PDB file of C-alpha atoms in Angstrom:
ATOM      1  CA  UNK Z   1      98.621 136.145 105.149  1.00  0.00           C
ATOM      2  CA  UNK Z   2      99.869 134.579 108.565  1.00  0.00           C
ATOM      3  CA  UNK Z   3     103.658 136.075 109.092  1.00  0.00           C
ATOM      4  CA  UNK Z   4     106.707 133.861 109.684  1.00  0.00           C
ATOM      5  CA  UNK Z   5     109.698 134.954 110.981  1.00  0.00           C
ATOM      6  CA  UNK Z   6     113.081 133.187 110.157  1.00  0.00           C
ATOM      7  CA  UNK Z   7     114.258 131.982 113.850  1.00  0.00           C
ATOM      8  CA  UNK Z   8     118.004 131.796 112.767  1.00  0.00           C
ATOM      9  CA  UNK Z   9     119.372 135.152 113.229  1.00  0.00           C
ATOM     10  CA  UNK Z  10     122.308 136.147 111.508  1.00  0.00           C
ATOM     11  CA  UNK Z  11     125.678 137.642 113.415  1.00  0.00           C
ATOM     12  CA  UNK Z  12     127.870 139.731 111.276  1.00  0.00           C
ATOM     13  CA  UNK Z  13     130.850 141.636 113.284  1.00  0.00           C
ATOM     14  CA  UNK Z  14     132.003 144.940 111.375  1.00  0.00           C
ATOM     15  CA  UNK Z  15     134.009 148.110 112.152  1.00  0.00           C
ATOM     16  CA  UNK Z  16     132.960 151.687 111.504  1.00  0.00           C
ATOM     17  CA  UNK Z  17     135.799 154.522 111.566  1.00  0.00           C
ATOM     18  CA  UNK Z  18     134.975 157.017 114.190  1.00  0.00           C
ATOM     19  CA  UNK Z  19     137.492 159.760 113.796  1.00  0.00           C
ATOM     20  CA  UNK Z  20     139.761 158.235 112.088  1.00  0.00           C
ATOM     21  CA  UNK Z  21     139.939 155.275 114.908  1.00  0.00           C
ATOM     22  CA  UNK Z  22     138.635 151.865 113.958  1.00  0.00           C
ATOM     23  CA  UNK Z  23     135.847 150.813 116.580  1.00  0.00           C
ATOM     24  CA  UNK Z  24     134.118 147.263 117.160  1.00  0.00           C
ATOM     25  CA  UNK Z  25     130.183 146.623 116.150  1.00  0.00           C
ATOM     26  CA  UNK Z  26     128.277 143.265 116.073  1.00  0.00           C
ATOM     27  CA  UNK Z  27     124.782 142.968 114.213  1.00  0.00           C
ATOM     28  CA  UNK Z  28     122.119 140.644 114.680  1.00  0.00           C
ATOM     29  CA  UNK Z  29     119.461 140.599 111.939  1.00  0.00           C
ATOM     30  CA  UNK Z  30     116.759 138.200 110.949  1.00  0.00           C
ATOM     31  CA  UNK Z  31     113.926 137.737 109.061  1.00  0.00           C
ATOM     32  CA  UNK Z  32     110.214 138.119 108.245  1.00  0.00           C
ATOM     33  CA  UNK Z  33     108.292 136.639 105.504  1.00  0.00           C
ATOM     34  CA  UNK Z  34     104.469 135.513 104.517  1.00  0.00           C
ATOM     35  CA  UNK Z  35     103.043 132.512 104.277  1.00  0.00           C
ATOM     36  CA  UNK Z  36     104.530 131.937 100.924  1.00  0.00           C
ATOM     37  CA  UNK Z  37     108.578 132.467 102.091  1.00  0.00           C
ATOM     38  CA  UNK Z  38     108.948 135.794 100.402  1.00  0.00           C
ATOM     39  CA  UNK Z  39     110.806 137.580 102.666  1.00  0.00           C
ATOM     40  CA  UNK Z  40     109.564 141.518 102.757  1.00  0.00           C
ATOM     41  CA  UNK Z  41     111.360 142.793 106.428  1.00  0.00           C
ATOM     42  CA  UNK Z  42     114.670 142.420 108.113  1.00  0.00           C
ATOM     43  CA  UNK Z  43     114.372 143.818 111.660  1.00  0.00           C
ATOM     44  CA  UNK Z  44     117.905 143.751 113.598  1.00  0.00           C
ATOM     45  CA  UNK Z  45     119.998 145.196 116.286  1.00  0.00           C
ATOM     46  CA  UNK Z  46     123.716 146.834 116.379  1.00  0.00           C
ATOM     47  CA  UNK Z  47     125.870 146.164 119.580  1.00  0.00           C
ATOM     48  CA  UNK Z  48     129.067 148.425 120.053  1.00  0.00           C
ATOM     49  CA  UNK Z  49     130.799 145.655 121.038  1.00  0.00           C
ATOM     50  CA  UNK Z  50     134.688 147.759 121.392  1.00  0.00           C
ATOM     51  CA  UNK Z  51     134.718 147.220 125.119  1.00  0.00           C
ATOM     52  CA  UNK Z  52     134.296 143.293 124.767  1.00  0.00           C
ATOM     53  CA  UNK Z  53     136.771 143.004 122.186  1.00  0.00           C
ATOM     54  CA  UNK Z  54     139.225 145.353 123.890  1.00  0.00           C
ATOM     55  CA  UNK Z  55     138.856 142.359 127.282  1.00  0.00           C
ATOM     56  CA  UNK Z  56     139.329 139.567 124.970  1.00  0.00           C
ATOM     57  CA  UNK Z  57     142.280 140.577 123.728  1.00  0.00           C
ATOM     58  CA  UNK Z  58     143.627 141.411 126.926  1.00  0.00           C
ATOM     59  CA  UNK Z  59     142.561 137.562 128.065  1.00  0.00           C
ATOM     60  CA  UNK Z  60     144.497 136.740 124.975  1.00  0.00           C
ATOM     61  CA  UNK Z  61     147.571 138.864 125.988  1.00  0.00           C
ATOM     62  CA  UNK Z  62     147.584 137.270 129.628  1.00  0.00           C
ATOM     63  CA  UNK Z  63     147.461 133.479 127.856  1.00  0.00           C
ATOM     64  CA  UNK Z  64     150.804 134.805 125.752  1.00  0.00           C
ATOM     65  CA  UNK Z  65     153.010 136.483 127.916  1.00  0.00           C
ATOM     66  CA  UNK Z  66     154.889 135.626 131.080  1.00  0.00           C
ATOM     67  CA  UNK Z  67     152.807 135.980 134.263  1.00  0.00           C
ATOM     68  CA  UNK Z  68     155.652 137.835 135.846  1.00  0.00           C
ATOM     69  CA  UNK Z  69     157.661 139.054 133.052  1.00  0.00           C
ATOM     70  CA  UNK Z  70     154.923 140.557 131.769  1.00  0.00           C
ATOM     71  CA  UNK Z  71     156.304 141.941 128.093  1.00  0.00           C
ATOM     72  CA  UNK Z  72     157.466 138.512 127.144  1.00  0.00           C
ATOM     73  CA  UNK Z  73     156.667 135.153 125.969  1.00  0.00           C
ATOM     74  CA  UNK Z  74     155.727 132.597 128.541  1.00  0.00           C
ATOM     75  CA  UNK Z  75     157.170 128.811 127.958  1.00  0.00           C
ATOM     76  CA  UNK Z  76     153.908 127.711 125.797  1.00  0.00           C
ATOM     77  CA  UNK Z  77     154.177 130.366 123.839  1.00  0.00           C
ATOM     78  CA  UNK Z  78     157.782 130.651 122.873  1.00  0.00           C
ATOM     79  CA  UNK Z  79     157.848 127.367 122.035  1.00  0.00           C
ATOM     80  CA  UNK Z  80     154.923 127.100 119.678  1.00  0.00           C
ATOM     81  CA  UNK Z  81     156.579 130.635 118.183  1.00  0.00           C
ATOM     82  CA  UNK Z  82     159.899 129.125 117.402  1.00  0.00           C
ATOM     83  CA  UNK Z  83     158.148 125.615 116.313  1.00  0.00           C
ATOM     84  CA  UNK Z  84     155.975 127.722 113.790  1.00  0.00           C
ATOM     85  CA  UNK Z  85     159.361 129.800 112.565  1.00  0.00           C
ATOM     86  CA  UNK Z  86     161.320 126.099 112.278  1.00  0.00           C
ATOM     87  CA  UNK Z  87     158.608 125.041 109.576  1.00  0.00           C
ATOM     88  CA  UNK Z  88     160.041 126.968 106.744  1.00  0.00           C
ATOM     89  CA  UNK Z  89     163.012 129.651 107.452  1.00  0.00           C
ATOM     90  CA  UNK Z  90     166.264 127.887 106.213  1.00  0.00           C
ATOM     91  CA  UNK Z  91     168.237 130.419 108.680  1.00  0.00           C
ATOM     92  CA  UNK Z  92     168.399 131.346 112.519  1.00  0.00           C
ATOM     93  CA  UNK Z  93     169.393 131.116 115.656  1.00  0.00           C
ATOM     94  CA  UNK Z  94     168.286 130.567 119.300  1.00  0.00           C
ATOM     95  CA  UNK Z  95     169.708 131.781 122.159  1.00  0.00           C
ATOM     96  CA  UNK Z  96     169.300 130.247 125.746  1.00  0.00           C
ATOM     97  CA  UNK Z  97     170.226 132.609 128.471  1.00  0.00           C
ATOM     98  CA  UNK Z  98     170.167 132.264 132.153  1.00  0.00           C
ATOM     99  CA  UNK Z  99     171.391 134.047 135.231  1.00  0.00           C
ATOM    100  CA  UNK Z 100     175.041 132.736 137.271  1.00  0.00           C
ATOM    101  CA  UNK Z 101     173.961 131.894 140.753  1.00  0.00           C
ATOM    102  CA  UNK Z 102     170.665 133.468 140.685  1.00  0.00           C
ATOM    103  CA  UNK Z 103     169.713 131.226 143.674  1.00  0.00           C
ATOM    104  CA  UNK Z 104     172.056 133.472 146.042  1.00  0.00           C
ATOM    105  CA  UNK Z 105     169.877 136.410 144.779  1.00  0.00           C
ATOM    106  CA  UNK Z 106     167.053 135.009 146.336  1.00  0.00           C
ATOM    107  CA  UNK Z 107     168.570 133.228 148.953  1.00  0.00           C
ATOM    108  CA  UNK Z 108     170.018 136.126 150.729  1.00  0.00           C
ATOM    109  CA  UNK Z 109     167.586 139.180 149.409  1.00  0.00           C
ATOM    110  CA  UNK Z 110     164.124 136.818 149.308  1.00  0.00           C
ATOM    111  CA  UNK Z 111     161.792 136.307 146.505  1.00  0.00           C
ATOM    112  CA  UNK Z 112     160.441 139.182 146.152  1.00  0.00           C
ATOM    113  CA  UNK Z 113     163.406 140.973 145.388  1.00  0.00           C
ATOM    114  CA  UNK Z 114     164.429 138.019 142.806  1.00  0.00           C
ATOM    115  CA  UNK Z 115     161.460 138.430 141.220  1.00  0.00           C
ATOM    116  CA  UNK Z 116     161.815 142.216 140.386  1.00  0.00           C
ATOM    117  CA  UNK Z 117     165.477 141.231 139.380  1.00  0.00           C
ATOM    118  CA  UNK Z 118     163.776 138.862 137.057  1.00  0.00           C
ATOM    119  CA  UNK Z 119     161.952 142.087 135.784  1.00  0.00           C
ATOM    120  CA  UNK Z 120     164.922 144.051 134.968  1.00  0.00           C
ATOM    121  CA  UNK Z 121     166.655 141.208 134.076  1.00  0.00           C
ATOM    122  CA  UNK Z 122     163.949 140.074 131.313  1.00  0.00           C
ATOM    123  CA  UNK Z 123     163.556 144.109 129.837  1.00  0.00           C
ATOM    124  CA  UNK Z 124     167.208 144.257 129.871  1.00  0.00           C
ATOM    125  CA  UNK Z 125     167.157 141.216 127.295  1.00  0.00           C
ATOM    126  CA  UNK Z 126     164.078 142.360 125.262  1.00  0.00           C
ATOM    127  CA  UNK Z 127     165.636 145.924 124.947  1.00  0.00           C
ATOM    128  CA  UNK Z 128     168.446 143.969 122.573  1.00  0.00           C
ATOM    129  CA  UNK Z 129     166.378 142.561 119.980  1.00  0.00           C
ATOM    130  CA  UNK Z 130     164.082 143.578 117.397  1.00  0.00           C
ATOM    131  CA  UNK Z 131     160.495 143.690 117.702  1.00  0.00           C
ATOM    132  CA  UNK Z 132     159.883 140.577 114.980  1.00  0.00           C
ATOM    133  CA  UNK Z 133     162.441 138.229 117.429  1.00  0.00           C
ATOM    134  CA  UNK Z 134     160.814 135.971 119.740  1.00  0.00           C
ATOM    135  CA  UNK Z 135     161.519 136.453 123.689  1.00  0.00           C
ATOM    136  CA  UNK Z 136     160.151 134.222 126.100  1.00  0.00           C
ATOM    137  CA  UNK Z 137     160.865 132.955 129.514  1.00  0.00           C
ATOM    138  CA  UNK Z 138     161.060 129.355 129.566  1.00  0.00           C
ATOM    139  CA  UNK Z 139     161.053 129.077 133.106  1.00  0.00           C
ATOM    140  CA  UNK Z 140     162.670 130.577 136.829  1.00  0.00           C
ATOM    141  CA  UNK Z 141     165.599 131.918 135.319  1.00  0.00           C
ATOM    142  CA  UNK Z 142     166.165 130.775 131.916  1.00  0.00           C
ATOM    143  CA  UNK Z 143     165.013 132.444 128.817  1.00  0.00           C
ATOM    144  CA  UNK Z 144     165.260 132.065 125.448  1.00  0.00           C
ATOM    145  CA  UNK Z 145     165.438 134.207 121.877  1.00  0.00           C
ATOM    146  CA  UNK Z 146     165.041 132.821 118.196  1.00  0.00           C
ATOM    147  CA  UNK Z 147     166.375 135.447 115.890  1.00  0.00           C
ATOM    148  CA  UNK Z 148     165.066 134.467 112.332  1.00  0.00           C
ATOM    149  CA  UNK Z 149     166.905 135.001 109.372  1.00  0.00           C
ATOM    150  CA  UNK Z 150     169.974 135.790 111.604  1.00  0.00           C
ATOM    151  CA  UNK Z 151     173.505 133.912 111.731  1.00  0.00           C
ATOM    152  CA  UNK Z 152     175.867 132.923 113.940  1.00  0.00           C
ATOM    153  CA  UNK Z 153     177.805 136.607 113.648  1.00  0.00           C
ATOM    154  CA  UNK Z 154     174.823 138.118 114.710  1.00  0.00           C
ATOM    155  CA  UNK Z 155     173.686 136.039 117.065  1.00  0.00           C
ATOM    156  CA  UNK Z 156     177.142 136.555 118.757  1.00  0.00           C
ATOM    157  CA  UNK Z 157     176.857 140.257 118.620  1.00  0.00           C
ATOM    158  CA  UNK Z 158     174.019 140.211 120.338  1.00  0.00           C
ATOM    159  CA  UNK Z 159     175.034 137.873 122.959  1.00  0.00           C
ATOM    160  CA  UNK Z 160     177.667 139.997 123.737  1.00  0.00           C
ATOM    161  CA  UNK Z 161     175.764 142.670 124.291  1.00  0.00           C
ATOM    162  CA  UNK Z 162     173.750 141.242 126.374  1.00  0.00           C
ATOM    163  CA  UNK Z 163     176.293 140.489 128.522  1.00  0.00           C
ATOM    164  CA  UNK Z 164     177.876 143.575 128.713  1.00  0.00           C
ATOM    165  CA  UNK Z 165     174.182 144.514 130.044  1.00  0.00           C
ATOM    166  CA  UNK Z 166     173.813 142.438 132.578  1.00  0.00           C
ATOM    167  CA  UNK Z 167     177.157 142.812 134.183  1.00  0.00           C
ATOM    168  CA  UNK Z 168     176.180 146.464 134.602  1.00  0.00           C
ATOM    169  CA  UNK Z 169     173.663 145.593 136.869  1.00  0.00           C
ATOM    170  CA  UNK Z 170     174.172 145.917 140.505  1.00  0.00           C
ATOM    171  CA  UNK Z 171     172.145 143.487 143.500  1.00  0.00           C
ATOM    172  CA  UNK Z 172     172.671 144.712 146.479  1.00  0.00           C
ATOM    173  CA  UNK Z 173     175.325 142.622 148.731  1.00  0.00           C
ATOM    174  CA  UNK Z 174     176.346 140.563 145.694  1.00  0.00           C
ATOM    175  CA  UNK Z 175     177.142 143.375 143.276  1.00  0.00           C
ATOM    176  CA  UNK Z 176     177.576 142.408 139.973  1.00  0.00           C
ATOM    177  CA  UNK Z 177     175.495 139.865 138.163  1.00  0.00           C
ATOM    178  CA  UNK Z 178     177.041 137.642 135.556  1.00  0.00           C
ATOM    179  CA  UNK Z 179     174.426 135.686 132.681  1.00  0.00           C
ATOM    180  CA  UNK Z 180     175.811 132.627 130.615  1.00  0.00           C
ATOM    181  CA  UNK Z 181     174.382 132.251 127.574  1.00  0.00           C
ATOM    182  CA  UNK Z 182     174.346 129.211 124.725  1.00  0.00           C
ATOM    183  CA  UNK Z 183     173.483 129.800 120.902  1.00  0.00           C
ATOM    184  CA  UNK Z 184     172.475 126.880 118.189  1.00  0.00           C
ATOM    185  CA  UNK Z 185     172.371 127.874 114.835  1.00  0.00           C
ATOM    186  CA  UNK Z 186     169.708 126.779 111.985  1.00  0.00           C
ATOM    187  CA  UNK Z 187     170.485 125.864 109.007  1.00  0.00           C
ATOM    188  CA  UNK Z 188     167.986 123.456 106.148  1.00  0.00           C
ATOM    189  CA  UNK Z 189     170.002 120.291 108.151  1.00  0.00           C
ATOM    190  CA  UNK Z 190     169.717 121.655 111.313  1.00  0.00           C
ATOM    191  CA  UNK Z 191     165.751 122.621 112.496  1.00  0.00           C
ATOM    192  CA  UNK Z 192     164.714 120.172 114.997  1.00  0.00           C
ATOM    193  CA  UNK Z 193     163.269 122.049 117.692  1.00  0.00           C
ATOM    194  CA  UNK Z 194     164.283 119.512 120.495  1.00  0.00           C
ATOM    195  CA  UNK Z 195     168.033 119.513 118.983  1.00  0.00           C
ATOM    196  CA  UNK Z 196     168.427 123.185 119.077  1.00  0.00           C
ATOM    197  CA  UNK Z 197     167.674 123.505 122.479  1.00  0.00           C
ATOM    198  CA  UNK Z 198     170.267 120.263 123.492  1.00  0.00           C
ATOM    199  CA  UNK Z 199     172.916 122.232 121.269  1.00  0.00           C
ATOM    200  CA  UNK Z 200     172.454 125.652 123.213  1.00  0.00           C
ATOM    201  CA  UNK Z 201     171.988 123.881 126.326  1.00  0.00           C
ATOM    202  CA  UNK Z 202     175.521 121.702 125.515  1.00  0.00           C
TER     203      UNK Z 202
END
């Protein structure tokens, strides 16, 4: 009988433990069959495919996080973080925190050493909150922080702390920097994104 083979190969990803470490595989398989359809062969290939997925997520990574303050949130992705958290907690509370006079940082010790200071600045902040809390930069000098499931108490601790931080930093010819920071609270009456950020800004 004259052999057909089935043209639309089928792609199934998978992981095999190696050592106790998960590790990436891809398989492509099709068919072959007679004249009549009855399939008798599957003939196929497996890809290790770890190194790909390893660059995607990286790629992913880089799209998330701040292109300078590399172990945060950018802008995009804070906001569609605190957006999705707004949908159904009933308690929080965002934090909008930005630098006194950070232009003077820059203006007198250049860009490059503002945007190291941005660095520190933006690990001294992250180094304050849990791992589950949502820390982005939302743009030059101004970055924000959605605690879930936190209150105003809280919230107000940890404000505090962060000043106390920041003050303990020294710039060169300016000495101490000083950080104001705003907090709105959530509540089930209170979740409009757009509103929290006006009340923190106010």
């Amino acid at each position: 009988d004259k052999l057909t083979e089935n043209m639309g190969a089928e792609e199934l990803p998978f992981i095999i433990k190696e050592d106790g470490y998960p590790r990436h595989y891809r398989g492509k398989f099709k068919s072959v069959g007679d004249s009549s359809g009855k399939v008798f062969r599957i003939i196929g290939k497996i890809e290790d495919v770890e190194d790909e997925m390893a660059r995607l997520d990286e790629i992913q990574a880089r799209a998330m996080y701040d292109s300078l303050c590399v172990y945060i949130y950018n802008k995009a992705t804070t906001e569609e973080l605190i957006r999705s958290e707004l949908k159904h907690t009933t308690g929080g509370a965002l934090l909008m925190i930005d630098i006194d006079d950070f232009k003077s940082i820059n203006d007198r010790l250049g860009h490059l050493f503002g945007d190291e200071f941005l660095k520190q600045f933006s690990a001294t902040i992250k180094g304050v909150f849990r791992e589950s809390d949502i820390v982005g930069r939302y743009g030059g000098d101004e970055f924000f922080v959605f605690l879930n499931h936190s209150g105003a108490a809280i919230a107000m601790k940890k404000g505090a702390l962060i000043l106390e931080r920041v003050e303990n930093i020294e710039v060169p010819e300016i000495g101490h920097v000083h950080s104001s920071i705003g907090i709105s609270i959530v509540n089930p009456d209170n979740r409009d994104y757009r509103q929290l950020v006006k009340q923190a800004d106010s």
